[in-house]
Amino acid sequence: MANKLLGIDLGGTTIKFGILTLEGEVQEKWAIETNILEEGKHIVPDIIASIKHRLELYGLTKEDFVGIGMGSPGAVDRQLKTVTGAYNLNWSKTQEVGSVIEKEIGIPFAIDNDANVAALGERWVGAGNNHSDVVFMTLGTGVGGGIITDGKLIHGVAGAGGEIGHMIVEPTNGFLCTCGSHGCLETVASATGVVRVARQLAEAYEGDSKIKLALDNGEEVTSKDVFVAAEAGDGFANSIVEKVSFYLGLATANISNILNPDSIVIGGGVSAAGEFLRARIEKYFETFTFPQVRQSTKIKMAELGNDAGIIGAGSLASQLMEK
Amino acid sequence: MANKLLGIDLGGTTIKFGILTLEGEVQEKWAIETNILEEGKHIVPDIIASIKHRLELYGLTKEDFVGIGMGSPGAVDRQLKTVTGAYNLNWSKTQEVGSVIEKEIGIPFAIDNDANVAALGERWVGAGNNHSDVVFMTLGTGVGGGIITDGKLIHGVAGAGGEIGHMIVEPTNGFLCTCGSHGCLETVASATGVVRVARQLAEAYEGDSKIKLALDNGEEVTSKDVFVAAEAGDGFANSIVEKVSFYLGLATANISNILNPDSIVIGGGVSAAGEFLRARIEKYFETFTFPQVRQSTKIKMAELGNDAGIIGAGSLASQLMEK
């Protein structure tokens, strides 16, 4: 009887796999290196070989599985189950993914972009508490997200739904974003965005600060350095965290003012700053929301860490059951 | 056979009724005055009497109807089919609406707030072209809205979904809103908001302007006056329209950057400014959206006018069929 899910988290460095129960419990997990050589042509065959090997190892067959779900970087065509382009995989042309895996493994397959899939994971068994209305925001190299209403991801008419990183939080004098707009959330709240805000504020700051000194000396400063220094009492670092939290509070408030989700869950590398950052964001969130939303929508930190991808992919796979 | 819908648009001045086909065509419509005396206790009985009278007049019975839908001002409990408070109806306590109408008329009943219901109407047979992802924004005394994704309204965890008027568009130095926040869209894009922006800009404007003169003389100026003067070439009025359009462009862009709907439809009194206003909003919308959204989400003006309420209520009634 089909009572398992297979989740795949495809990344530029590693491909993570998980075998999950229908309730979202990870029973087995493993990872292989992502071989992006030769235009990434080894990736799909490597995935297939790894699945075949592990199913044999665990004594499982295709009949044990409801489906396979996959989160992928880049642009995804969910209907055709292809990846239409993913630069960090060296996939410049459309890649057949689902059709090949379905044919070789014989298990139904579903795919979505990695931020959407992580959103499904956090919603299902992470901070989202399996609520039907959850927004996920990931602060990493970029800022991505996924919006779940009524238990389903919002994809939008051109598949651009959930692109929280491109909300405009600084409509005048904002930094230029890779998307071509100015003032996107990503320009001030991604890992590089935090450092960009630091450089901007450094010009006017007068006072002792390890972070300012390092910036002025041309040393490498990371977003983590900024949060660590702020928590340790560095006044300059604190002003950076304030400004970043202002932008994140504004963005989370505006999302909530129109969608009123149960929670907004914040994940990704920058979110490692934990409660220190969450409480700051919440302060501005409360400033910018109206009473009904302030009292009902919660700001939370992600709980699943590295497993969000495979768990979310499992959640995606479980939706194949409903069809 | 049940092949008709009954839509009710409950307002503070009139109650509008419509009998519609399942395709959203209005076959009959009428209206009665809203009697808000004695804490609005006559409203529901008046509605019931009017429906009974008209059904008899048209030779229709309850068997002809799939359902009754109603849009109401104030706060609505969709599950209990009550209105928990509506000041312009003099309803300060929770009103039984659905249970009474269902008992007296014998047709299934559904209720939602008026902005959400208007959104359903515009989406169904108005500017939304029956697309599954449409956002509706109404610019009137206040700024309201309704968000439809995958064919369904987003209500949010506390029923505050779609409150577009409380998106923050001026996070620093914004005007105080009735909700307690500063810088809400409603403070600058409602009918009174447009005039508020006018007063703000009047202080610094030097030059000839009928509108500035009227403001300085303490004469009454309406948002309509501002748009008419701007279109006629009044430079000061034009600067007001620019600023209001900047805010509306920012709000519509941020909604679209996260939801990527097929269209955002703008209705309400202020939208009478038509293409003149739409084109200005679109200019800023294009500035603040990223390419995929800019190319796929459209800014449109509402098409249904006064009938949006009864048609939307009909759409709400048609959802009773699916249950």
PDB file of C-alpha atoms in Angstrom, chain A residues 1-7 17-21 25-30 50-68 104-107:
ATOM      1  CA  MET A   1       0.000   0.000   0.000  1.00  0.00           C
ATOM      2  CA  ALA A   2       1.273   3.477  -0.899  1.00  0.00           C
ATOM      3  CA  ASN A   3       2.002   5.189   2.411  1.00  0.00           C
ATOM      4  CA  LYS A   4       5.302   6.986   1.836  1.00  0.00           C
ATOM      5  CA  LEU A   5       6.480  10.188   0.192  1.00  0.00           C
ATOM      6  CA  LEU A   6       9.797  10.912  -1.493  1.00  0.00           C
ATOM      7  CA  GLY A   7      11.062  14.490  -1.198  1.00  0.00           C
ATOM      8  CA  PHE A  17      16.551  13.232  -0.455  1.00  0.00           C
ATOM      9  CA  GLY A  18      14.056  12.186   2.189  1.00  0.00           C
ATOM     10  CA  ILE A  19      11.586   9.351   2.625  1.00  0.00           C
ATOM     11  CA  LEU A  20       8.639  10.569   4.680  1.00  0.00           C
ATOM     12  CA  THR A  21       5.466   9.198   6.184  1.00  0.00           C
ATOM     13  CA  GLU A  25       7.950  12.431   9.529  1.00  0.00           C
ATOM     14  CA  VAL A  26      11.353  11.930   7.900  1.00  0.00           C
ATOM     15  CA  GLN A  27      12.166   8.203   8.041  1.00  0.00           C
ATOM     16  CA  GLU A  28      15.311   8.173   5.924  1.00  0.00           C
ATOM     17  CA  LYS A  29      17.418  10.935   4.466  1.00  0.00           C
ATOM     18  CA  TRP A  30      20.548  11.149   2.387  1.00  0.00           C
ATOM     19  CA  SER A  50      20.423   7.458  -6.271  1.00  0.00           C
ATOM     20  CA  ILE A  51      16.696   6.791  -5.804  1.00  0.00           C
ATOM     21  CA  LYS A  52      16.952   3.338  -7.393  1.00  0.00           C
ATOM     22  CA  HIS A  53      19.916   2.473  -5.208  1.00  0.00           C
ATOM     23  CA  ARG A  54      18.249   3.601  -1.996  1.00  0.00           C
ATOM     24  CA  LEU A  55      14.888   1.957  -2.673  1.00  0.00           C
ATOM     25  CA  GLU A  56      16.751  -1.316  -3.149  1.00  0.00           C
ATOM     26  CA  LEU A  57      18.801  -0.690  -0.010  1.00  0.00           C
ATOM     27  CA  TYR A  58      15.677  -0.083   2.077  1.00  0.00           C
ATOM     28  CA  GLY A  59      13.700  -2.889   0.464  1.00  0.00           C
ATOM     29  CA  LEU A  60      11.098  -0.494  -0.936  1.00  0.00           C
ATOM     30  CA  THR A  61       9.291  -0.509  -4.288  1.00  0.00           C
ATOM     31  CA  LYS A  62       7.398   2.087  -6.284  1.00  0.00           C
ATOM     32  CA  GLU A  63       4.147   0.692  -4.872  1.00  0.00           C
ATOM     33  CA  ASP A  64       5.175   2.015  -1.442  1.00  0.00           C
ATOM     34  CA  PHE A  65       5.052   5.628  -2.642  1.00  0.00           C
ATOM     35  CA  VAL A  66       2.237   8.094  -3.188  1.00  0.00           C
ATOM     36  CA  GLY A  67       4.531  10.400  -5.092  1.00  0.00           C
ATOM     37  CA  ILE A  68       7.835  12.194  -5.525  1.00  0.00           C
ATOM     38  CA  GLU A 104      12.489   5.613 -14.877  1.00  0.00           C
ATOM     39  CA  ILE A 105      11.107   5.277 -11.338  1.00  0.00           C
ATOM     40  CA  GLY A 106       7.400   4.775 -12.047  1.00  0.00           C
ATOM     41  CA  ILE A 107       6.156   7.047  -9.260  1.00  0.00           C
TER      42      ILE A 107
END
